[in-house]
Amino acid sequence: MTHVSTVTGHTGCDDAGCQHRVCRSISGPKPLKRHKVLRRGDRLELEHGSCRKVWILLNGMTAMCVGLADGRRQILGLDVPGGIICGMSTGQHSGAWIEAFCDTVLCELELQVAAQFQADNAAPSDGMEVIANLFSVIHQRLERYSSHLVTLGRLDSTERVTLFLLDMAIRLGRPCGQAVFVELPMTREDIADYLGLNTETISRIFTRLKKSKLVQFPSRSSFSIPEPERLERRLPLPVPHHMSLDQLETFLSTLHGHAASFDGVRQ
Amino acid sequence: MTHVSTVTGHTGCDDAGCQHRVCRSISGPKPLKRHKVLRRGDRLELEHGSCRKVWILLNGMTAMCVGLADGRRQILGLDVPGGIICGMSTGQHSGAWIEAFCDTVLCELELQVAAQFQADNAAPSDGMEVIANLFSVIHQRLERYSSHLVTLGRLDSTERVTLFLLDMAIRLGRPCGQAVFVELPMTREDIADYLGLNTETISRIFTRLKKSKLVQFPSRSSFSIPEPERLERRLPLPVPHHMSLDQLETFLSTLHGHAASFDGVRQ
DNA sequence: CGGATTATTGAGCCAATTCAACATCGGTGG
DNA sequence: CCACCGATGTTGAATTGGCTCAATAATCCG
């Protein structure tokens, strides 16, 4: 179940994920970066030491997970396509891993290599931009974790689920007029582990929301919200709306420069 | 109750806090930085926009807090002397603030000024070190928030309190042989808001721990743990032990350079 | 000392969990 | 194509951990 297949080059680039400008900008015509393909349940163990690698999520959905000694699992955060994932440099073994909810394509970048490159290169300010962007990645994650701490510490189960659905609508949803439709590859257990609840509770609250017509569930792995504002009014705080695209742009621009230079070196 | 007194210069430098090498290294003989003195309950509202300022906690204890519409409060993280606090650049109004648990002295640093300085200066790599260090500050906070997410999401009340006491022992404790003595300026309500519980629950668990002789409470605002290992064995995860001193050193060294240069400019 | 704040303790309640039974879905092979 | 099976989801009943409300005690501070 923990089988991780690694594919180099442009494998999987026919599908929509790889048409992503992030992928194209970074890997260019001659693929430099390595693509990792994960399937549902596959894990990427984070080596403790330093955060040497960064992954750009091209397709699919992943979670940052932590496990306890007795098997309990807590999901710290979720990532959707466009997200930039970075391990943490805990001295201790944190027991954290990245897990895929469905077929997922990641673009792996070695920061060590980038750092090495910038050290050899003449322009130091450009090289530091990598750190500056890494900063913004970590910073965004900190914002997300901050609001999730409030969710876990002070919201009841209904509020948690409501906030979760609205957040997913913002991050994954396809607007259909006023309504939003969301394809969500998480199981009830995944959702429970993210919200600090259990599967049955998630199921019960979904049923209640369905009956009150606030949310529709056309299938197991999708839902739609007819009137997002009405749902949001039930919350004691605004739904956090974190930037993501600009941040991506910035990160991209830096790395693009590197990738291009790398290509030059190799030729 | 939300009265914040601001003192410039070396006010309060007679007490132990300001003998701290951080303070001396940064402010030097001619005080450049501004000291902020907070009292119990005082707040530092974080302006939304960007994280322009950084505070070094010289003395006392503070919390990063978030409030909900109906008055519920969640404490995201705690800071003890030596800690480096930084606001977050949320576009949205996050409703976060920094609050002091007792008389507290902070050293406020304007990052804008530092950035300006580095822009005017010839050595760009040196300037970027500020960002690199700010990165490590944010990164450490991310680690703390990560483990606290697990605490709030998957630990029961007894485990939360146990972990909290051990964490405080590591960060604030004075070892007395095998035992650890801790002076803790937090009320039961503060602890509850940090652990996602309520005051009565905290009180009840303290009573239970006292009866089982795992923890002693010589006064309202202090406790001691005779055998930390025994207490730790009751937890389903190791107590996170985050670095803090080295990180401080690094941050210091960068800023020291700046402070010195500033002094030169002023003369 | 007196008054306000903070902490403790008890009784009752409710939200969320546990345990168990059953339903639905998706995939596989006959 | 259907039957079957395992995985996932739903629903109900009983339990319990933590909360609310209320009364009392301890502590702090002017």
Coordinates of C-alpha atoms (C1' of nucleotides) in Angstrom, one line a residue:
Chain A
M1 CA 0.0 0.0 0.0
T2 CA 3.0 2.3 0.5
H3 CA 4.3 1.7 -2.9
V4 CA 5.7 4.8 -4.5
S5 CA 6.4 4.9 -8.2
T6 CA 8.9 7.4 -9.5
V7 CA 8.9 8.5 -13.1
T8 CA 11.4 10.9 -14.6
G9 CA 10.7 13.2 -17.5
H10 CA 7.4 14.1 -19.0
T11 CA 5.4 11.0 -18.2
G12 CA 1.8 11.9 -17.7
C13 CA 2.2 15.1 -19.6
D14 CA -0.7 14.4 -21.9
D15 CA -3.3 15.0 -19.2
A16 CA -4.5 18.3 -18.1
G17 CA -2.2 18.5 -15.1
C18 CA 1.0 18.9 -17.1
Q19 CA -0.4 21.5 -19.4
H20 CA 0.0 23.6 -16.3
R21 CA 2.2 26.6 -17.0
V22 CA 4.2 25.8 -13.8
C23 CA 5.2 22.5 -15.2
R24 CA 6.0 23.8 -18.6
S25 CA 8.0 26.8 -17.3
I26 CA 10.1 24.8 -15.0
S27 CA 10.9 21.7 -17.1
G28 CA 10.9 23.4 -20.5
P29 CA 11.5 21.4 -23.7
K30 CA 14.3 19.3 -22.1
P31 CA 12.8 17.9 -18.9
L32 CA 15.2 18.6 -16.0
K33 CA 13.0 18.0 -13.0
R34 CA 11.7 14.7 -11.8
H35 CA 8.0 13.9 -11.8
K36 CA 6.6 11.8 -9.0
V37 CA 3.4 10.0 -9.5
L38 CA 1.5 8.8 -6.4
R39 CA -1.7 6.8 -6.2
R40 CA -4.3 6.8 -3.5
G41 CA -2.7 6.0 -0.1
D42 CA 0.9 6.4 -1.3
R43 CA 3.2 8.2 1.0
L44 CA 6.2 10.4 0.7
E45 CA 8.1 10.1 4.0
L46 CA 9.8 13.4 4.9
E47 CA 13.4 12.8 5.7
H48 CA 14.2 14.6 8.9
G49 CA 17.2 16.9 8.7
S50 CA 16.4 19.7 6.4
C51 CA 13.8 20.6 3.8
R52 CA 15.9 19.8 0.8
K53 CA 13.1 19.3 -1.6
V54 CA 10.1 21.2 -2.7
W55 CA 7.2 19.6 -4.6
I56 CA 4.8 21.4 -6.8
L57 CA 1.5 19.7 -7.0
L58 CA 0.5 19.5 -10.6
N59 CA -2.5 17.2 -10.3
G60 CA -4.5 15.5 -7.7
M61 CA -4.6 16.2 -4.0
T62 CA -2.4 15.5 -1.0
A63 CA -2.3 15.9 2.8
M64 CA 0.5 16.6 5.3
C65 CA -0.1 13.9 7.9
V66 CA 1.2 13.1 11.4
G67 CA 0.7 9.8 13.2
L68 CA 0.6 9.0 16.9
A69 CA 2.0 5.9 18.6
D70 CA -1.5 4.3 18.9
G71 CA -2.4 4.8 15.2
R72 CA -4.3 8.0 15.5
R73 CA -3.7 10.3 12.6
Q74 CA -4.0 14.0 12.2
I75 CA -3.9 15.8 8.9
L76 CA -2.2 19.2 9.3
G77 CA -3.0 20.6 5.9
L78 CA -4.3 19.9 2.4
D79 CA -2.8 20.7 -0.9
V80 CA -4.6 21.1 -4.3
P81 CA -3.0 21.6 -7.7
G82 CA -0.8 24.6 -7.8
G83 CA 0.2 24.1 -4.2
I84 CA 3.9 24.1 -3.2
I85 CA 4.8 21.5 -0.6
C86 CA 7.9 21.7 1.5
G87 CA 9.1 19.4 4.3
M88 CA 10.2 20.8 7.6
S89 CA 13.7 20.6 9.0
T90 CA 12.9 19.2 12.4
G91 CA 15.8 17.9 14.2
Q92 CA 13.6 15.4 15.9
H93 CA 11.7 12.7 13.9
S94 CA 8.4 14.4 13.5
G95 CA 6.7 11.3 12.1
A96 CA 5.2 13.4 9.3
W97 CA 4.5 12.3 5.8
I98 CA 2.8 13.5 2.6
E99 CA -0.1 11.3 1.5
A100 CA -2.0 11.3 -1.8
F101 CA -5.8 11.1 -1.8
C102 CA -6.0 10.1 -5.4
D103 CA -3.7 9.8 -8.5
T104 CA -1.4 12.7 -8.0
V105 CA 1.5 14.2 -10.0
L106 CA 4.2 16.2 -8.3
C107 CA 7.1 18.0 -9.7
E108 CA 10.1 17.6 -7.4
L109 CA 12.7 20.3 -7.1
E110 CA 16.0 19.9 -5.3
L111 CA 16.8 23.0 -3.4
Q112 CA 20.3 21.9 -2.6
V113 CA 21.1 21.9 -6.3
A114 CA 19.5 25.3 -6.7
A115 CA 21.6 26.6 -3.8
Q116 CA 24.7 25.1 -5.2
F117 CA 24.0 26.7 -8.5
Q118 CA 23.5 30.1 -7.0
A119 CA 26.7 29.8 -5.0
D120 CA 28.7 29.1 -8.2
N121 CA 26.9 31.9 -10.0
A122 CA 27.9 35.5 -10.0
A123 CA 24.5 37.1 -9.2
P124 CA 23.9 36.5 -5.5
S125 CA 20.7 38.6 -5.2
D126 CA 19.0 36.5 -7.7
G127 CA 19.9 33.3 -5.9
M128 CA 18.5 34.6 -2.6
E129 CA 15.2 35.0 -4.3
V130 CA 14.8 31.3 -4.0
I131 CA 14.9 31.7 -0.2
A132 CA 12.6 34.7 -0.4
N133 CA 10.0 32.6 -2.2
L134 CA 10.5 29.7 0.0
F135 CA 9.7 32.1 2.8
S136 CA 6.4 33.0 1.2
V137 CA 5.6 29.4 0.7
I138 CA 6.2 28.6 4.4
H139 CA 4.5 31.8 5.4
Q140 CA 1.3 30.8 3.5
R141 CA 1.4 27.5 5.2
L142 CA 1.7 29.2 8.6
E143 CA -1.4 31.2 7.8
R144 CA -3.3 28.1 7.0
Y145 CA -2.2 26.3 10.1
S146 CA -3.1 29.3 12.2
S147 CA -6.7 29.3 11.0
H148 CA -6.9 25.6 11.3
L149 CA -5.7 25.8 15.0
V150 CA -8.7 28.0 15.6
T151 CA -10.9 25.5 13.8
L152 CA -9.7 22.6 16.0
G153 CA -9.5 24.5 19.2
R154 CA -12.7 26.5 19.2
L155 CA -15.2 25.4 16.6
D156 CA -17.8 22.7 17.2
S157 CA -18.2 19.8 14.7
T158 CA -20.9 21.5 12.6
E159 CA -18.8 24.7 12.3
R160 CA -15.8 22.7 11.4
V161 CA -17.5 20.8 8.6
T162 CA -19.2 23.9 7.3
L163 CA -15.9 25.8 7.2
F164 CA -14.2 22.8 5.5
L165 CA -16.8 22.7 2.7
L166 CA -16.6 26.4 2.1
D167 CA -12.8 26.3 2.1
M168 CA -12.8 23.4 -0.4
A169 CA -15.3 25.3 -2.5
I170 CA -12.8 28.2 -2.7
R171 CA -9.8 26.1 -3.4
L172 CA -11.3 23.4 -5.7
G173 CA -14.7 24.5 -6.7
R174 CA -16.2 25.2 -10.1
P175 CA -18.6 28.0 -10.0
C176 CA -22.0 27.3 -11.7
G177 CA -23.8 30.6 -11.4
Q178 CA -24.2 31.4 -7.8
A179 CA -23.6 27.8 -6.8
V180 CA -20.3 26.0 -6.5
F181 CA -19.6 22.4 -7.5
V182 CA -16.7 20.6 -5.9
E183 CA -15.1 17.3 -6.8
L184 CA -13.5 16.1 -3.6
P185 CA -11.3 13.0 -3.6
M186 CA -11.3 12.6 0.2
T187 CA -13.0 9.8 2.1
R188 CA -15.0 10.5 5.2
E189 CA -12.1 9.3 7.2
D190 CA -9.7 11.7 5.6
I191 CA -12.1 14.6 6.3
A192 CA -12.4 13.4 9.9
D193 CA -8.6 13.2 10.4
Y194 CA -8.3 16.7 9.1
L195 CA -11.1 18.1 11.3
G196 CA -10.2 16.2 14.4
L197 CA -13.5 14.3 14.4
N198 CA -14.5 10.7 13.4
T199 CA -16.1 9.3 10.3
E200 CA -19.6 8.8 11.8
T201 CA -19.7 12.4 12.9
I202 CA -18.8 13.6 9.4
S203 CA -21.5 11.4 7.9
R204 CA -24.1 12.6 10.3
I205 CA -23.3 16.3 9.7
F206 CA -23.4 15.8 5.9
T207 CA -26.8 14.2 6.3
R208 CA -28.0 17.1 8.3
L209 CA -26.6 19.7 5.8
K210 CA -28.2 17.7 3.0
K211 CA -31.6 17.7 4.7
S212 CA -31.5 21.4 5.4
K213 CA -30.7 21.9 1.6
L214 CA -27.6 23.9 2.4
V215 CA -25.4 21.3 0.6
Q216 CA -26.1 18.7 -2.1
F217 CA -24.1 15.5 -2.5
P218 CA -24.5 14.2 -6.0
S219 CA -22.0 11.4 -5.3
R220 CA -19.7 10.2 -2.6
S221 CA -16.8 12.3 -3.8
S222 CA -18.5 15.5 -4.8
F223 CA -20.8 18.2 -3.4
S224 CA -22.2 21.5 -4.3
I225 CA -23.3 24.5 -2.4
P226 CA -26.3 26.4 -3.9
E227 CA -25.8 29.5 -1.8
P228 CA -22.3 29.8 -0.3
E229 CA -23.2 33.1 1.5
R230 CA -26.0 31.5 3.4
L231 CA -23.7 28.7 4.6
E232 CA -21.0 31.2 5.5
R233 CA -23.4 33.2 7.7
R234 CA -23.5 30.2 10.0
L235 CA -19.9 30.7 10.9
P236 CA -18.5 32.8 13.7
L237 CA -15.5 33.9 11.5
P238 CA -14.9 34.8 7.9
V239 CA -13.7 31.9 5.7
P240 CA -10.0 32.5 5.3
H241 CA -9.1 33.3 1.8
H242 CA -5.4 32.8 1.3
M243 CA -3.6 34.0 -1.7
S244 CA -2.1 31.3 -3.9
L245 CA -1.7 32.3 -7.5
D246 CA 0.5 35.3 -7.2
Q247 CA 2.7 33.5 -4.8
L248 CA 3.0 30.8 -7.3
E249 CA 3.9 33.3 -10.0
T250 CA 6.7 34.7 -7.9
F251 CA 8.1 31.3 -7.1
L252 CA 7.9 30.4 -10.7
S253 CA 9.7 33.4 -12.0
T254 CA 12.7 32.6 -9.7
L255 CA 12.9 29.0 -10.6
H256 CA 12.3 29.6 -14.2
G257 CA 15.5 31.6 -14.3
H258 CA 17.3 28.7 -12.7
A259 CA 15.9 26.0 -14.9
A260 CA 16.9 28.0 -18.0
S261 CA 20.4 28.4 -16.7
F262 CA 20.6 24.7 -15.9
D263 CA 19.6 23.9 -19.4
G264 CA 22.4 26.1 -20.6
V265 CA 24.9 24.3 -18.5
R266 CA 23.9 21.0 -19.7
Q267 CA 24.0 21.7 -23.4
Chain B
M1 CA -7.4 47.2 29.9
T2 CA -6.0 47.4 26.4
H3 CA -3.6 50.2 27.4
V4 CA -0.2 49.8 25.8
S5 CA 2.7 51.8 27.1
T6 CA 5.6 52.4 24.8
V7 CA 9.1 53.3 26.1
T8 CA 12.0 54.2 23.9
G9 CA 15.6 53.6 24.9
H10 CA 17.0 51.6 27.7
T11 CA 14.1 51.8 30.1
G12 CA 13.9 48.7 32.2
C13 CA 17.5 47.8 31.5
D14 CA 18.3 47.4 35.1
D15 CA 16.4 44.2 35.4
A16 CA 17.6 40.8 34.3
G17 CA 15.8 40.9 31.0
C18 CA 17.9 43.6 29.5
Q19 CA 21.2 42.1 30.6
H20 CA 20.3 39.7 27.9
R21 CA 23.0 39.6 25.2
V22 CA 20.3 39.9 22.5
C23 CA 19.3 43.3 23.8
R24 CA 22.8 44.5 24.4
S25 CA 24.0 43.4 21.0
I26 CA 21.2 45.0 19.2
S27 CA 20.9 48.2 20.9
G28 CA 24.5 48.8 21.8
P29 CA 25.7 51.9 23.8
K30 CA 23.4 54.2 21.8
P31 CA 20.0 52.7 21.9
L32 CA 18.6 52.5 18.4
K33 CA 15.7 50.2 18.9
R34 CA 12.5 50.8 20.7
H35 CA 11.5 48.9 23.8
K36 CA 7.9 48.1 24.3
V37 CA 6.7 47.4 27.8
L38 CA 3.5 45.5 28.2
R39 CA 1.5 44.6 31.3
R40 CA -0.8 41.7 32.0
G41 CA -3.7 41.8 29.4
D42 CA -2.1 44.5 27.2
R43 CA -2.4 43.8 23.5
L44 CA -0.4 44.5 20.4
E45 CA -2.8 44.6 17.5
L46 CA -1.1 43.2 14.4
E47 CA -1.7 45.5 11.5
H48 CA -2.9 43.6 8.5
G49 CA -0.8 44.2 5.4
S50 CA 2.7 42.9 5.9
C51 CA 4.8 41.7 8.7
R52 CA 6.8 44.9 9.0
K53 CA 8.0 44.5 12.6
V54 CA 9.7 41.8 14.6
W55 CA 9.7 41.7 18.3
I56 CA 12.3 40.0 20.4
L57 CA 10.9 38.9 23.7
L58 CA 13.4 40.0 26.4
N59 CA 11.3 39.4 29.5
G60 CA 7.9 38.0 30.4
M61 CA 5.6 35.9 28.4
T62 CA 3.2 36.5 25.5
A63 CA 0.6 34.7 23.4
M64 CA -0.5 34.9 19.8
C65 CA -4.3 35.1 20.0
V66 CA -7.2 35.0 17.7
G67 CA -10.8 36.0 18.6
L68 CA -14.1 34.8 17.2
A69 CA -17.2 36.9 16.6
D70 CA -18.9 35.5 19.7
G71 CA -16.0 36.1 22.0
R72 CA -14.3 32.7 21.9
R73 CA -10.5 33.0 22.0
Q74 CA -7.9 30.7 20.7
I75 CA -4.3 31.0 21.6
L76 CA -2.2 29.8 18.7
G77 CA 1.2 29.9 20.3
L78 CA 3.2 31.0 23.3
D79 CA 6.5 32.9 23.6
V80 CA 9.0 33.0 26.3
P81 CA 12.1 35.2 26.7
G82 CA 14.4 34.8 23.7
G83 CA 11.5 34.2 21.4
I84 CA 11.2 36.1 18.2
I85 CA 7.7 37.2 17.3
C86 CA 6.5 38.2 13.9
G87 CA 3.1 39.3 12.6
M88 CA 1.7 37.7 9.5
S89 CA 1.0 39.4 6.2
T90 CA -2.5 38.3 5.8
G91 CA -4.4 40.3 3.2
Q92 CA -7.6 39.6 5.2
H93 CA -8.1 40.9 8.7
S94 CA -7.1 37.9 10.7
G95 CA -8.2 39.3 14.0
A96 CA -4.9 38.3 15.6
W97 CA -3.1 40.0 18.3
I98 CA -0.2 39.5 20.7
E99 CA -1.1 39.6 24.4
A100 CA 1.1 39.7 27.5
F101 CA 0.5 37.3 30.4
C102 CA 2.6 39.5 32.8
D103 CA 4.9 42.4 32.7
T104 CA 6.8 41.9 29.5
V105 CA 9.6 43.7 27.7
L106 CA 9.9 43.5 23.9
C107 CA 12.5 44.8 21.6
E108 CA 10.9 46.1 18.4
L109 CA 12.7 46.0 15.1
E110 CA 11.5 47.6 12.0
L111 CA 12.1 45.4 9.0
Q112 CA 11.2 48.1 6.5
V113 CA 14.1 50.1 7.8
A114 CA 16.4 47.2 7.6
A115 CA 15.3 46.5 4.1
Q116 CA 15.7 50.1 3.1
F117 CA 19.1 50.1 4.6
Q118 CA 20.1 47.0 2.7
A119 CA 18.8 48.5 -0.6
D120 CA 21.0 51.6 -0.2
N121 CA 23.9 49.5 0.9
A122 CA 26.4 47.8 -1.5
A123 CA 26.4 44.3 -0.1
P124 CA 23.1 42.6 -1.2
S125 CA 23.9 39.2 0.1
D126 CA 24.3 40.5 3.7
G127 CA 20.9 42.1 3.4
M128 CA 19.2 39.0 2.3
E129 CA 20.4 37.3 5.4
V130 CA 17.7 39.1 7.2
I131 CA 15.1 37.3 5.1
A132 CA 17.0 34.0 5.6
N133 CA 16.7 34.5 9.3
L134 CA 13.2 35.6 9.2
F135 CA 12.6 32.4 7.3
S136 CA 14.0 30.4 10.2
V137 CA 11.8 32.3 12.7
I138 CA 8.7 31.6 10.7
H139 CA 9.8 28.0 10.1
Q140 CA 10.2 27.4 13.8
R141 CA 6.7 28.8 14.4
L142 CA 5.4 26.5 11.7
E143 CA 6.9 23.5 13.5
R144 CA 5.3 24.6 16.8
Y145 CA 1.9 25.1 15.1
S146 CA 2.2 21.7 13.5
S147 CA 2.6 19.9 16.7
H148 CA -0.1 22.0 18.3
L149 CA -2.5 21.0 15.5
V150 CA -1.9 17.4 16.5
T151 CA -2.6 18.3 20.2
L152 CA -5.9 20.0 19.4
G153 CA -7.0 17.5 16.8
R154 CA -6.2 14.2 18.4
L155 CA -5.2 14.4 22.1
D156 CA -7.8 14.1 24.9
S157 CA -7.8 16.7 27.7
T158 CA -5.5 14.9 30.0
E159 CA -2.9 14.3 27.2
R160 CA -3.2 18.0 26.2
V161 CA -2.5 19.2 29.8
T162 CA 0.3 16.7 30.3
L163 CA 2.0 17.7 27.1
F164 CA 1.5 21.4 28.0
L165 CA 3.2 21.0 31.3
L166 CA 6.2 19.1 29.9
D167 CA 6.5 21.7 27.1
M168 CA 6.5 24.5 29.6
A169 CA 9.1 22.6 31.7
I170 CA 11.4 22.5 28.7
R171 CA 10.9 26.1 27.7
L172 CA 10.7 27.8 31.1
G173 CA 11.8 25.2 33.7
R174 CA 14.6 25.4 36.2
P175 CA 16.0 21.9 36.8
C176 CA 16.4 20.9 40.4
G177 CA 18.2 17.6 40.2
Q178 CA 15.9 15.2 38.4
A179 CA 12.9 17.5 39.0
V180 CA 11.9 20.6 37.1
F181 CA 10.4 23.7 38.7
V182 CA 8.4 26.1 36.5
E183 CA 7.2 29.6 37.1
L184 CA 4.2 30.0 34.8
P185 CA 2.4 33.4 34.6
M186 CA -0.7 32.0 32.8
T187 CA -4.1 31.8 34.4
R188 CA -6.3 28.7 34.0
E189 CA -8.3 30.5 31.4
D190 CA -5.1 31.3 29.4
I191 CA -4.1 27.6 29.5
A192 CA -7.6 26.6 28.5
D193 CA -7.6 29.0 25.5
Y194 CA -4.3 27.5 24.4
L195 CA -5.4 23.9 24.8
G196 CA -8.9 24.3 23.4
L197 CA -10.6 23.4 26.7
N198 CA -12.2 25.4 29.5
T199 CA -11.0 26.6 32.8
E200 CA -12.9 24.0 34.9
T201 CA -11.4 21.2 32.9
I202 CA -7.9 22.5 33.4
S203 CA -8.5 22.8 37.1
R204 CA -9.9 19.3 37.4
I205 CA -7.0 17.8 35.5
F206 CA -4.5 19.7 37.7
T207 CA -6.2 18.3 40.7
R208 CA -6.0 14.8 39.4
L209 CA -2.3 15.2 38.5
K210 CA -1.7 16.6 41.9
K211 CA -3.4 13.6 43.6
S212 CA -1.4 11.1 41.5
K213 CA 1.7 12.9 42.6
L214 CA 2.9 13.4 39.1
V215 CA 2.9 17.2 39.4
Q216 CA 3.1 19.5 42.4
F217 CA 1.5 23.0 42.6
P218 CA 3.3 25.1 45.2
S219 CA 1.3 28.1 44.1
R220 CA -1.2 29.3 41.6
S221 CA 1.4 30.3 39.1
S222 CA 4.0 27.6 39.5
F223 CA 4.4 23.9 39.3
S224 CA 7.1 21.3 39.5
I225 CA 7.4 17.8 37.9
P226 CA 9.4 15.4 40.1
E227 CA 9.9 12.8 37.4
P228 CA 9.4 14.2 33.9
E229 CA 10.1 10.8 32.2
R230 CA 7.3 9.2 34.1
L231 CA 4.9 11.9 33.0
E232 CA 6.1 11.7 29.4
R233 CA 5.5 8.0 29.3
R234 CA 1.7 8.8 29.5
L235 CA 1.9 10.5 26.1
P236 CA 1.3 8.8 22.7
L237 CA 4.1 11.0 21.1
P238 CA 7.4 12.4 22.1
V239 CA 7.4 15.9 23.6
P240 CA 8.5 18.2 20.7
H241 CA 11.8 19.8 21.4
H242 CA 12.3 22.7 19.2
M243 CA 15.6 24.4 18.8
S244 CA 15.6 28.0 19.8
L245 CA 19.0 29.3 20.9
D246 CA 21.0 28.7 17.8
Q247 CA 18.2 30.3 15.7
L248 CA 18.4 33.3 18.0
E249 CA 22.2 33.4 17.5
T250 CA 21.9 33.5 13.8
F251 CA 19.2 36.1 13.8
L252 CA 21.3 38.2 16.2
S253 CA 24.5 38.1 14.1
T254 CA 22.7 39.5 11.1
L255 CA 20.9 42.2 13.0
H256 CA 24.0 43.1 14.9
G257 CA 25.7 44.0 11.7
H258 CA 22.8 46.3 10.8
A259 CA 22.7 48.0 14.2
A260 CA 26.4 48.7 14.1
S261 CA 26.0 50.2 10.6
F262 CA 23.1 52.3 11.8
D263 CA 25.1 53.6 14.6
G264 CA 27.8 54.6 12.2
V265 CA 25.4 56.5 10.0
R266 CA 24.0 58.4 12.9
Q267 CA 27.2 59.6 14.4
Chain C
dC1 C1' -9.6 44.2 56.2
dG2 C1' -12.6 44.1 52.2
dG3 C1' -13.8 43.5 47.5
dA4 C1' -12.6 41.7 43.1
dT5 C1' -10.6 38.2 40.7
dT6 C1' -9.3 33.6 40.0
dA7 C1' -9.6 28.8 41.2
dT8 C1' -11.9 24.6 42.8
dT9 C1' -15.6 21.4 43.1
dG10 C1' -20.1 19.3 42.3
dA11 C1' -24.4 18.2 39.6
dG12 C1' -26.5 17.8 35.4
dC13 C1' -26.4 18.0 30.5
dC14 C1' -25.1 17.6 25.8
dA15 C1' -22.1 16.8 21.9
dA16 C1' -19.3 13.7 20.0
dT17 C1' -17.6 9.0 20.5
dT18 C1' -18.0 4.0 20.5
dC19 C1' -20.0 -0.1 19.1
dA20 C1' -22.9 -2.5 16.1
dA21 C1' -25.9 -3.4 12.2
dC22 C1' -26.9 -2.4 7.7
dA23 C1' -26.6 0.0 3.1
dT24 C1' -24.2 1.6 -0.8
dC25 C1' -20.6 1.7 -4.0
dG26 C1' -16.9 0.2 -7.0
dG27 C1' -14.3 -3.2 -8.9
dT28 C1' -13.4 -8.1 -10.4
dG29 C1' -14.2 -12.4 -12.2
dG30 C1' -17.3 -15.9 -13.7
Chain D
dC1 C1' -24.0 -8.8 -17.8
dC2 C1' -24.7 -10.1 -13.3
dA3 C1' -23.0 -11.9 -8.8
dC4 C1' -20.1 -11.3 -5.4
dC5 C1' -16.9 -9.1 -2.3
dG6 C1' -14.3 -5.7 0.1
dA7 C1' -14.2 -1.0 1.1
dT8 C1' -16.7 2.9 2.3
dG9 C1' -20.7 5.2 4.1
dT10 C1' -25.0 5.6 6.9
dT11 C1' -27.8 5.2 10.8
dG12 C1' -29.2 3.9 15.6
dA13 C1' -28.4 3.0 20.6
dA14 C1' -25.7 3.5 24.4
dT15 C1' -21.8 5.7 26.6
dT16 C1' -18.8 9.2 28.1
dG17 C1' -15.7 13.2 28.1
dG18 C1' -15.9 17.7 28.5
dC19 C1' -19.0 21.7 29.0
dT20 C1' -22.4 24.6 31.5
dC21 C1' -24.2 26.4 35.5
dA22 C1' -23.8 27.3 40.3
dA23 C1' -21.9 27.4 44.8
dT24 C1' -17.8 27.9 47.5
dA25 C1' -12.9 28.6 48.4
dA26 C1' -8.5 30.7 47.8
dT27 C1' -5.7 34.4 46.5
dC28 C1' -4.4 39.0 45.2
dC29 C1' -4.2 43.9 45.9
dG30 C1' -5.5 48.4 47.3

